[in-house]
């Protein structure tokens, strides 16, 4: 089966600019996650969707981050305006009923300068 | 809140066994996972264990779970240079999964 697709792979922006990331999960996976992975740390959950509804967004900085999954398939994560501390790898993952654990995409490496 | 802790580095010689340790705090965890991350890639699920199990073996990988001490370990037999990566322990309770900071495994030829 095709894996979790993410784009772009890399992005460099100046602080206060906006940026958007895209994710297409594995076909049929109802649950989609966005994680932030700062260099040297483990992934931290930003938001979790079940189909097109939000299950958990308690750690999403809602003053600057937003995410949507309108048709319950692909998803976008946006940052506006970006700060230096947003420099990280943004990982998308998905999971389905019949499997354990998550399948991760390769991530988008964001550098804010 | 929930927390998962791992040592940061481990160095082994090729052909030796590697043991990566992890402790977690959530006693209601139902599943515990080990993921592998190679440079520039996302996390890849290696193996998992249910909280009611003590041990699981999968080819070169052996997972040991001490639920009383909330301690999880991953043993890699006959470690190869291709095993060099960061290994993440994760615990899942309900719908939430918490990841450790990862252990970087160096394999010396």
Coordinates of N, CA and C in Angstrom, one line a residue:
Chain A
X1 N 0.8 -1.2 0.0 CA 0.0 0.0 0.0 C 0.9 1.2 0.0
X2 N 0.4 2.3 -0.6 CA 1.1 3.6 -0.6 C 1.2 4.1 0.8
X3 N 2.3 4.8 1.1 CA 2.5 5.3 2.5 C 1.9 6.6 2.7
X4 N 2.2 7.3 3.8 CA 1.6 8.6 4.1 C 2.5 9.6 3.3
X5 N 1.8 10.4 2.5 CA 2.5 11.4 1.6 C 2.5 12.8 2.3
X6 N 3.6 13.5 2.3 CA 3.7 14.8 2.8 C 4.4 15.7 1.8
X7 N 4.0 16.9 1.8 CA 4.7 17.9 1.0 C 4.6 19.3 1.7
X8 N 5.6 20.2 1.5 CA 6.8 19.9 0.8 C 7.8 19.2 1.7
X9 N 8.9 18.8 1.3 CA 9.9 18.1 2.1 C 10.7 19.1 3.0
X10 N 10.9 20.2 2.4 CA 11.7 21.3 3.1 C 11.1 22.6 2.8
X11 N 11.2 23.5 3.8 CA 10.6 24.8 3.6 C 11.5 25.8 4.5
X12 N 11.9 26.9 3.9 CA 12.6 27.9 4.7 C 11.8 29.2 4.5
X13 N 11.5 29.8 5.6 CA 10.7 31.1 5.6 C 11.3 32.0 6.6
X14 N 10.9 33.3 6.5 CA 11.3 34.3 7.5 C 10.3 34.3 8.6
X15 N 10.7 34.7 9.7 CA 9.7 34.9 10.8 C 8.7 35.9 10.4
X16 N 7.5 35.6 10.9 CA 6.3 36.4 10.7 C 5.6 36.0 9.3
X17 N 6.3 35.2 8.5 CA 5.6 34.7 7.3 C 4.7 33.6 7.6
X18 N 3.9 33.2 6.6 CA 3.0 32.0 6.8 C 3.5 30.8 6.0
X19 N 3.1 29.6 6.4 CA 3.5 28.4 5.7 C 2.4 27.4 5.9
X20 N 2.2 26.5 4.9 CA 1.2 25.4 4.9 C 1.9 24.1 4.5
X21 N 1.5 23.1 5.2 CA 2.0 21.7 5.0 C 0.8 20.9 4.6
X22 N 1.0 19.9 3.7 CA -0.1 19.0 3.3 C 0.3 17.6 3.6
X23 N -0.8 16.8 3.9 CA -0.6 15.4 4.2 C -1.7 14.6 3.5
X24 N -1.4 13.5 2.9 CA -2.4 12.5 2.4 C -2.1 11.2 3.1
X25 N -3.1 10.7 4.0 CA -2.8 9.5 4.8 C -3.0 8.3 3.9
X26 N -2.8 7.1 4.6 CA -3.0 5.9 3.9 C -4.5 5.7 3.7
X27 N -4.8 5.2 2.5 CA -6.2 5.1 2.1 C -7.0 4.3 3.1
X28 N -8.1 4.8 3.6 CA -8.9 4.0 4.5 C -8.6 4.3 6.0
X29 N -7.5 5.0 6.3 CA -7.2 5.3 7.6 C -8.0 6.5 8.1
X30 N -8.8 6.2 9.2 CA -9.7 7.3 9.6 C -9.1 8.3 10.5
X31 N -8.0 7.9 11.2 CA -7.4 8.8 12.1 C -6.1 9.4 11.6
X32 N -5.9 10.7 11.7 CA -4.8 11.4 11.2 C -4.2 12.3 12.3
X33 N -2.9 12.3 12.3 CA -2.2 13.1 13.4 C -1.2 14.0 12.7
X34 N -1.0 15.2 13.4 CA 0.1 16.0 13.1 C 1.0 16.1 14.3
X35 N 2.3 15.9 14.1 CA 3.2 15.9 15.2 C 4.3 17.0 14.9
X36 N 4.8 17.6 15.9 CA 6.0 18.5 15.8 C 7.2 17.8 16.4
X37 N 8.3 17.7 15.7 CA 9.5 17.1 16.2 C 10.6 18.1 16.2
X38 N 10.9 18.7 17.3 CA 12.1 19.6 17.4 C 13.3 18.8 17.5
X39 N 14.4 19.3 17.0 CA 15.7 18.6 16.9 C 16.1 18.0 18.3
X40 N 16.3 16.7 18.3 CA 16.8 16.1 19.6 C 15.7 15.7 20.5
X41 N 14.4 15.9 20.1 CA 13.3 15.5 20.9 C 12.4 14.5 20.2
X42 N 11.5 13.9 21.0 CA 10.5 13.0 20.4 C 9.4 13.8 19.8
X43 N 8.6 13.1 19.0 CA 7.4 13.8 18.4 C 6.4 14.3 19.5
X44 N 5.9 15.5 19.3 CA 4.8 16.0 20.2 C 3.6 16.2 19.4
X45 N 2.5 15.6 19.9 CA 1.2 15.7 19.2 C 0.7 17.2 19.1
X46 N 0.4 17.6 17.9 CA -0.3 18.9 17.8 C -1.8 18.8 17.7
X47 N -2.2 17.9 16.8 CA -3.7 17.7 16.6 C -3.9 16.3 16.1
X48 N -5.1 15.8 16.5 CA -5.5 14.5 16.0 C -6.9 14.6 15.5
X49 N -7.2 14.0 14.3 CA -8.5 14.0 13.6 C -9.0 12.6 13.6
X50 N -10.3 12.4 13.8 CA -11.0 11.2 13.5 C -11.9 11.5 12.4
X51 N -11.7 10.9 11.2 CA -12.4 11.4 10.0 C -12.2 12.9 9.8
X52 N -13.2 13.7 9.8 CA -12.9 15.1 9.7 C -13.2 15.9 10.9
X53 N -13.3 15.2 12.1 CA -13.5 15.8 13.4 C -12.3 15.8 14.2
X54 N -12.1 16.9 15.0 CA -10.9 17.0 15.9 C -11.2 16.2 17.2
X55 N -10.2 15.3 17.5 CA -10.3 14.5 18.7 C -9.5 15.2 19.8
X56 N -8.3 15.7 19.5 CA -7.4 16.3 20.5 C -6.6 17.4 19.8
X57 N -6.8 18.7 20.2 CA -5.9 19.8 19.8 C -5.4 20.6 21.0
X58 N -5.3 19.9 22.1 CA -4.9 20.6 23.3 C -3.5 21.2 23.3
X59 N -2.6 20.6 22.5 CA -1.3 21.2 22.4 C -1.0 22.0 21.2
X60 N -2.0 22.3 20.4 CA -1.9 23.2 19.2 C -1.9 24.6 19.6
X61 N -0.9 25.4 19.3 CA -0.9 26.8 19.6 C -1.9 27.6 18.7
X62 N -3.1 27.7 19.2 CA -4.2 28.1 18.3 C -4.1 29.5 17.8
X63 N -3.3 30.3 18.5 CA -3.1 31.7 18.1 C -2.4 31.8 16.7
X64 N -1.6 30.7 16.4 CA -0.8 30.8 15.2 C -0.9 29.6 14.3
X65 N -1.3 28.5 14.9 CA -1.4 27.2 14.1 C -2.9 26.9 13.9
X66 N -3.2 26.4 12.7 CA -4.5 25.9 12.4 C -4.4 24.6 11.5
X67 N -5.4 23.8 11.5 CA -5.3 22.5 10.7 C -6.7 22.2 10.3
X68 N -6.9 21.6 9.2 CA -8.2 21.1 8.8 C -8.1 19.8 8.0
X69 N -9.2 19.1 8.0 CA -9.3 17.8 7.3 C -10.7 17.8 6.8
X70 N -11.0 18.6 5.8 CA -12.3 18.9 5.4 C -13.1 17.6 4.9
X71 N -12.6 16.8 4.1 CA -13.3 15.7 3.5 C -12.9 14.4 4.2
X72 N -12.3 14.4 5.4 CA -11.9 13.2 6.1 C -10.8 12.4 5.4
X73 N -10.1 13.1 4.5 CA -9.0 12.4 3.8 C -7.7 13.1 4.1
X74 N -7.3 14.0 3.1 CA -6.1 14.7 3.3 C -6.3 15.9 4.2
X75 N -5.1 16.4 4.7 CA -5.1 17.5 5.7 C -4.1 18.5 5.4
X76 N -4.3 19.7 5.9 CA -3.3 20.8 5.8 C -3.1 21.4 7.2
X77 N -1.9 21.7 7.5 CA -1.5 22.4 8.7 C -0.9 23.7 8.4
X78 N -1.3 24.8 9.0 CA -0.9 26.1 8.6 C -0.3 26.8 9.9
X79 N 0.8 27.6 9.6 CA 1.3 28.4 10.7 C 1.3 29.8 10.2
X80 N 0.7 30.7 11.0 CA 0.7 32.1 10.6 C 0.5 33.0 11.8
X81 N 1.4 33.9 12.2 CA 2.8 34.0 11.6 C 3.8 33.1 12.3
X82 N 4.8 32.7 11.5 CA 5.8 31.8 12.1 C 6.8 32.5 13.0
X83 N 7.2 31.7 14.0 CA 8.2 32.2 14.9 C 9.5 31.3 14.8
X84 N 10.6 31.9 15.3 CA 11.9 31.1 15.2 C 11.7 29.7 15.8
X85 N 11.0 29.7 17.0 CA 10.9 28.4 17.7 C 10.0 27.4 17.0
X86 N 9.4 27.8 15.9 CA 8.6 26.8 15.1 C 9.5 25.9 14.2
X87 N 10.8 26.2 14.1 CA 11.7 25.4 13.3 C 11.7 24.0 13.9
X88 N 11.3 23.0 13.0 CA 11.1 21.7 13.5 C 10.8 20.8 12.2
X89 N 10.6 19.5 12.5 CA 10.1 18.7 11.4 C 8.6 18.4 11.8
X90 N 7.8 18.6 10.8 CA 6.3 18.4 11.1 C 5.9 17.0 10.4
X91 N 5.6 16.1 11.3 CA 5.3 14.8 10.8 C 3.8 14.5 10.8
X92 N 3.3 13.9 9.7 CA 1.9 13.5 9.7 C 1.9 12.0 9.8
X93 N 0.9 11.5 10.5 CA 0.8 10.0 10.7 C -0.7 9.6 10.5
X94 N -0.9 8.4 10.2 CA -2.3 7.9 10.2 C -2.4 6.5 10.8
X95 N -3.6 6.2 11.2 CA -3.8 4.8 11.7 C -5.2 4.4 11.4
X96 N -5.4 3.1 11.3 CA -6.7 2.5 11.0 C -7.1 1.5 12.0
X97 N -8.3 1.0 11.8 CA -8.9 0.1 12.9 C -8.1 -1.2 13.0
X98 N -7.6 -1.7 11.8 CA -7.1 -3.0 11.8 C -5.6 -3.1 12.1
X99 N -5.0 -2.0 12.4 CA -3.5 -2.1 12.7 C -3.2 -1.4 14.0
X100 N -2.0 -1.7 14.5 CA -1.6 -1.1 15.7 C -0.5 -0.1 15.4
X101 N -0.4 0.9 16.2 CA 0.6 1.9 16.0 C 0.2 2.8 14.8
X102 N 1.2 3.7 14.4 CA 0.9 4.7 13.4 C 1.8 4.4 12.2
X103 N 1.4 4.9 11.0 CA 2.3 5.0 9.9 C 2.6 6.5 9.7
X104 N 3.9 6.8 9.7 CA 4.3 8.1 9.5 C 4.8 8.5 8.1
X105 N 4.6 9.7 7.7 CA 5.2 10.2 6.5 C 6.6 10.6 6.8
X106 N 7.3 11.1 5.8 CA 8.7 11.5 5.9 C 8.9 12.8 6.5
X107 N 7.8 13.6 6.7 CA 7.9 14.9 7.3 C 8.3 16.0 6.5
X108 N 8.0 17.2 7.0 CA 8.4 18.5 6.4 C 9.3 19.2 7.3
X109 N 10.5 19.5 6.9 CA 11.5 20.2 7.7 C 11.3 21.7 7.5
X110 N 10.9 22.4 8.5 CA 10.7 23.8 8.5 C 11.8 24.5 9.2
X111 N 12.4 25.5 8.5 CA 13.4 26.4 9.1 C 12.9 27.8 9.0
X112 N 12.8 28.4 10.2 CA 12.3 29.8 10.3 C 13.5 30.7 10.6
X113 N 13.8 31.6 9.7 CA 15.0 32.5 9.9 C 14.7 33.9 10.2
Chain B
X1 N 1.7 14.7 34.5 CA 1.1 14.0 33.3 C 2.0 12.9 32.9
X2 N 1.6 12.3 31.8 CA 2.3 11.1 31.3 C 3.7 11.5 30.8
X3 N 4.7 10.6 31.0 CA 6.0 10.9 30.5 C 6.7 9.6 30.1
X4 N 7.6 9.7 29.2 CA 8.4 8.5 28.7 C 9.8 8.9 28.7
X5 N 10.7 8.2 29.3 CA 12.1 8.5 29.4 C 13.0 7.5 28.8
X6 N 14.0 7.9 28.1 CA 15.0 7.0 27.5 C 16.4 7.6 27.7
X7 N 17.4 6.7 27.7 CA 18.7 7.2 27.6 C 19.0 7.7 26.2
X8 N 19.9 8.7 26.1 CA 20.1 9.4 24.8 C 20.9 8.7 23.8
X9 N 21.9 7.9 24.3 CA 22.9 7.3 23.4 C 23.2 5.9 23.8
X10 N 23.5 5.1 22.8 CA 24.0 3.7 23.0 C 25.0 3.4 21.9
X11 N 26.1 2.9 22.2 CA 27.1 2.5 21.2 C 27.5 1.0 21.4
X12 N 27.4 0.3 20.3 CA 27.7 -1.2 20.4 C 28.6 -1.5 19.2
X13 N 29.2 -2.7 19.3 CA 30.0 -3.2 18.1 C 29.1 -4.1 17.3
X14 N 29.4 -4.0 16.0 CA 28.6 -4.9 15.0 C 28.7 -6.3 15.5
X15 N 27.6 -7.0 15.5 CA 27.5 -8.4 15.9 C 27.1 -8.6 17.3
X16 N 27.3 -7.6 18.2 CA 26.9 -7.6 19.6 C 25.4 -7.4 19.7
X17 N 24.8 -7.6 20.9 CA 23.4 -7.3 21.1 C 23.3 -5.9 21.7
X18 N 22.2 -5.2 21.3 CA 21.9 -3.9 21.8 C 20.7 -4.0 22.7
X19 N 20.7 -3.3 23.8 CA 19.6 -3.2 24.7 C 19.2 -1.8 24.9
X20 N 18.1 -1.3 24.5 CA 17.6 0.0 24.7 C 16.5 0.0 25.7
X21 N 16.6 0.9 26.7 CA 15.7 0.9 27.8 C 14.8 2.1 27.8
X22 N 13.6 1.9 28.4 CA 12.6 3.0 28.5 C 11.8 2.9 29.8
X23 N 11.5 4.0 30.4 CA 10.5 3.9 31.5 C 9.4 4.9 31.2
X24 N 8.2 4.5 31.7 CA 7.0 5.3 31.4 C 6.3 5.5 32.7
X25 N 5.3 6.4 32.7 CA 4.7 6.7 34.0 C 3.2 6.3 34.0
X26 N 2.6 6.2 32.8 CA 1.1 6.0 32.8 C 0.8 4.5 33.0
X27 N 0.3 4.2 34.2 CA 0.0 2.8 34.5 C -1.2 2.2 33.8
X28 N -1.9 3.1 33.1 CA -3.1 2.6 32.3 C -2.8 2.4 30.9
X29 N -1.5 2.4 30.5 CA -1.1 2.2 29.2 C -1.6 0.8 28.7
X30 N -2.1 0.8 27.5 CA -2.6 -0.5 26.9 C -1.6 -1.1 25.9
X31 N -0.9 -0.3 25.2 CA 0.1 -0.7 24.2 C 1.4 0.1 24.4
X32 N 2.5 -0.6 24.2 CA 3.8 0.0 24.2 C 4.5 -0.3 22.9
X33 N 5.1 0.7 22.3 CA 5.7 0.6 21.0 C 7.2 0.9 20.9
X34 N 7.8 0.4 19.9 CA 9.2 0.8 19.6 C 9.1 1.2 18.1
X35 N 9.6 2.4 17.9 CA 9.7 3.0 16.5 C 11.2 3.2 16.2
X36 N 11.5 3.2 14.9 CA 12.9 3.5 14.4 C 12.8 4.7 13.5
X37 N 13.8 5.6 13.6 CA 13.8 6.7 12.7 C 15.2 6.8 12.2
X38 N 15.3 6.7 10.9 CA 16.6 6.9 10.2 C 16.7 8.4 9.7
X39 N 17.9 8.9 9.4 CA 18.0 10.3 9.0 C 17.1 10.7 7.9
X40 N 16.4 11.8 8.1 CA 15.6 12.4 7.0 C 14.3 11.6 6.8
X41 N 14.0 10.7 7.7 CA 12.8 9.9 7.4 C 11.8 10.0 8.6
X42 N 10.6 9.6 8.4 CA 9.6 9.5 9.5 C 9.9 8.3 10.4
X43 N 9.1 8.2 11.4 CA 9.2 7.0 12.3 C 8.6 5.8 11.7
X44 N 9.3 4.7 11.9 CA 8.8 3.4 11.3 C 8.5 2.5 12.5
X45 N 7.3 2.0 12.6 CA 6.9 1.0 13.7 C 7.7 -0.2 13.5
X46 N 8.5 -0.6 14.6 CA 9.3 -1.8 14.6 C 8.5 -3.0 15.2
X47 N 7.9 -2.7 16.4 CA 7.2 -3.7 17.1 C 6.4 -3.1 18.2
X48 N 5.5 -3.9 18.8 CA 4.6 -3.4 19.9 C 4.4 -4.6 20.8
X49 N 3.9 -4.2 22.0 CA 3.6 -5.2 23.0 C 2.3 -4.8 23.8
X50 N 1.4 -5.7 24.0 CA 0.3 -5.4 24.8 C 0.7 -5.3 26.3
X51 N 0.0 -4.5 27.1 CA 0.4 -4.3 28.5 C 0.2 -5.6 29.3
X52 N -0.5 -6.6 28.8 CA -0.7 -7.8 29.6 C 0.3 -8.9 29.2
X53 N 1.3 -8.5 28.4 CA 2.3 -9.4 28.1 C 3.6 -9.1 28.8
X54 N 4.5 -10.1 28.9 CA 5.8 -9.8 29.5 C 6.9 -9.7 28.5
X55 N 6.7 -10.5 27.4 CA 7.8 -10.6 26.4 C 7.2 -10.8 25.0
X56 N 7.9 -10.3 24.0 CA 7.5 -10.5 22.6 C 8.8 -10.6 21.8
X57 N 8.8 -11.7 21.0 CA 10.0 -11.9 20.1 C 9.6 -11.8 18.7
X58 N 10.4 -11.1 17.9 CA 10.1 -10.9 16.5 C 11.4 -10.9 15.8
X59 N 11.8 -12.0 15.3 CA 13.1 -12.2 14.6 C 14.2 -11.7 15.5
X60 N 15.0 -10.7 15.1 CA 16.1 -10.2 15.9 C 15.7 -9.4 17.1
X61 N 14.4 -9.0 17.2 CA 14.0 -8.1 18.2 C 13.3 -8.9 19.3
X62 N 13.6 -8.5 20.6 CA 12.9 -9.0 21.7 C 12.5 -7.8 22.6
X63 N 11.2 -7.8 22.9 CA 10.7 -6.7 23.8 C 10.4 -7.3 25.1
X64 N 10.9 -6.7 26.2 CA 10.6 -7.1 27.5 C 9.8 -6.0 28.2
X65 N 8.7 -6.4 28.9 CA 7.9 -5.4 29.7 C 7.8 -5.8 31.1
X66 N 8.2 -4.9 32.0 CA 8.1 -5.1 33.4 C 7.0 -4.0 33.9
X67 N 5.8 -4.5 33.9 CA 4.7 -3.6 34.2 C 4.7 -3.0 35.6
X68 N 5.2 -3.8 36.5 CA 5.3 -3.3 37.9 C 6.3 -2.1 38.0
X69 N 7.4 -2.2 37.3 CA 8.4 -1.1 37.4 C 8.2 -0.1 36.2
X70 N 7.2 -0.3 35.4 CA 6.9 0.5 34.2 C 8.2 0.7 33.4
X71 N 8.8 -0.5 33.0 CA 10.1 -0.5 32.3 C 9.9 -1.4 31.1
X72 N 10.3 -0.8 30.0 CA 10.3 -1.5 28.7 C 11.7 -1.5 28.1
X73 N 12.0 -2.7 27.5 CA 13.3 -2.7 26.8 C 13.2 -3.4 25.4
X74 N 14.1 -3.0 24.6 CA 14.2 -3.5 23.2 C 15.6 -4.1 23.1
X75 N 15.7 -5.4 22.8 CA 16.9 -6.0 22.5 C 17.0 -6.3 21.0
X76 N 18.1 -5.9 20.4 CA 18.4 -6.2 19.0 C 19.6 -7.2 19.0
X77 N 19.3 -8.4 18.6 CA 20.4 -9.4 18.5 C 21.2 -9.2 17.2
X78 N 22.5 -9.5 17.3 CA 23.4 -9.5 16.1 C 23.2 -8.1 15.4
X79 N 23.5 -7.0 16.2 CA 23.3 -5.7 15.7 C 24.2 -5.4 14.4
X80 N 23.6 -4.8 13.4 CA 24.3 -4.5 12.2 C 24.4 -3.0 12.0
X81 N 25.3 -2.6 11.1 CA 25.4 -1.2 10.9 C 24.1 -0.5 10.4
X82 N 23.3 -1.3 9.7 CA 22.0 -0.8 9.2 C 21.0 -0.5 10.4
X83 N 21.4 -1.0 11.6 CA 20.5 -0.7 12.7 C 20.8 0.6 13.3
X84 N 21.8 1.3 12.9 CA 22.1 2.7 13.4 C 21.0 3.6 13.1
X85 N 20.4 4.2 14.1 CA 19.2 5.0 13.9 C 18.8 5.5 15.3
X86 N 17.7 6.3 15.4 CA 17.2 6.7 16.7 C 16.0 5.8 16.9
X87 N 15.9 5.3 18.1 CA 14.8 4.4 18.5 C 13.9 5.1 19.6
X88 N 12.6 5.1 19.3 CA 11.7 5.8 20.1 C 10.8 4.8 20.8
X89 N 10.7 4.9 22.1 CA 9.7 4.2 22.9 C 8.4 5.1 22.9
X90 N 7.3 4.4 22.9 CA 6.0 5.2 23.0 C 5.0 4.3 23.8
X91 N 4.2 5.0 24.6 CA 3.1 4.3 25.3 C 1.8 4.9 24.9
X92 N 0.8 4.1 24.8 CA -0.5 4.5 24.4 C -1.5 4.1 25.5
X93 N -2.2 5.1 26.0 CA -3.3 4.9 26.9 C -4.6 5.6 26.3
X94 N -5.6 4.8 26.1 CA -6.8 5.4 25.4 C -6.4 5.8 24.0
X95 N -6.7 7.0 23.5 CA -6.4 7.4 22.2 C -5.2 8.2 22.1
X96 N -4.4 8.4 23.2 CA -3.3 9.3 23.2 C -2.0 8.4 23.2
X97 N -1.0 8.8 22.4 CA 0.3 8.1 22.4 C 1.4 9.1 22.8
X98 N 2.2 8.8 23.7 CA 3.3 9.7 24.2 C 4.6 9.1 23.8
X99 N 5.5 9.9 23.2 CA 6.8 9.4 22.7 C 7.9 9.8 23.6
X100 N 8.9 9.0 23.8 CA 10.1 9.4 24.4 C 11.0 10.3 23.5
X101 N 12.1 10.8 24.0 CA 13.0 11.6 23.2 C 13.9 10.8 22.3
X102 N 13.9 9.5 22.4 CA 14.7 8.7 21.5 C 16.0 8.4 22.0
X103 N 16.5 7.2 21.6 CA 17.9 6.7 21.9 C 18.6 6.6 20.6
X104 N 19.7 7.3 20.5 CA 20.5 7.2 19.3 C 21.5 6.0 19.4
X105 N 21.3 5.0 18.5 CA 22.1 3.8 18.5 C 23.2 4.0 17.5
X106 N 24.5 3.9 17.9 CA 25.6 3.9 17.1 C 26.2 2.5 17.0
X107 N 26.4 2.0 15.8 CA 26.9 0.6 15.6 C 28.3 0.7 15.0
X108 N 29.3 0.3 15.7 CA 30.7 0.4 15.2 C 31.1 -0.9 14.5
X109 N 31.6 -0.7 13.3 CA 32.0 -1.9 12.5 C 33.3 -2.5 13.0

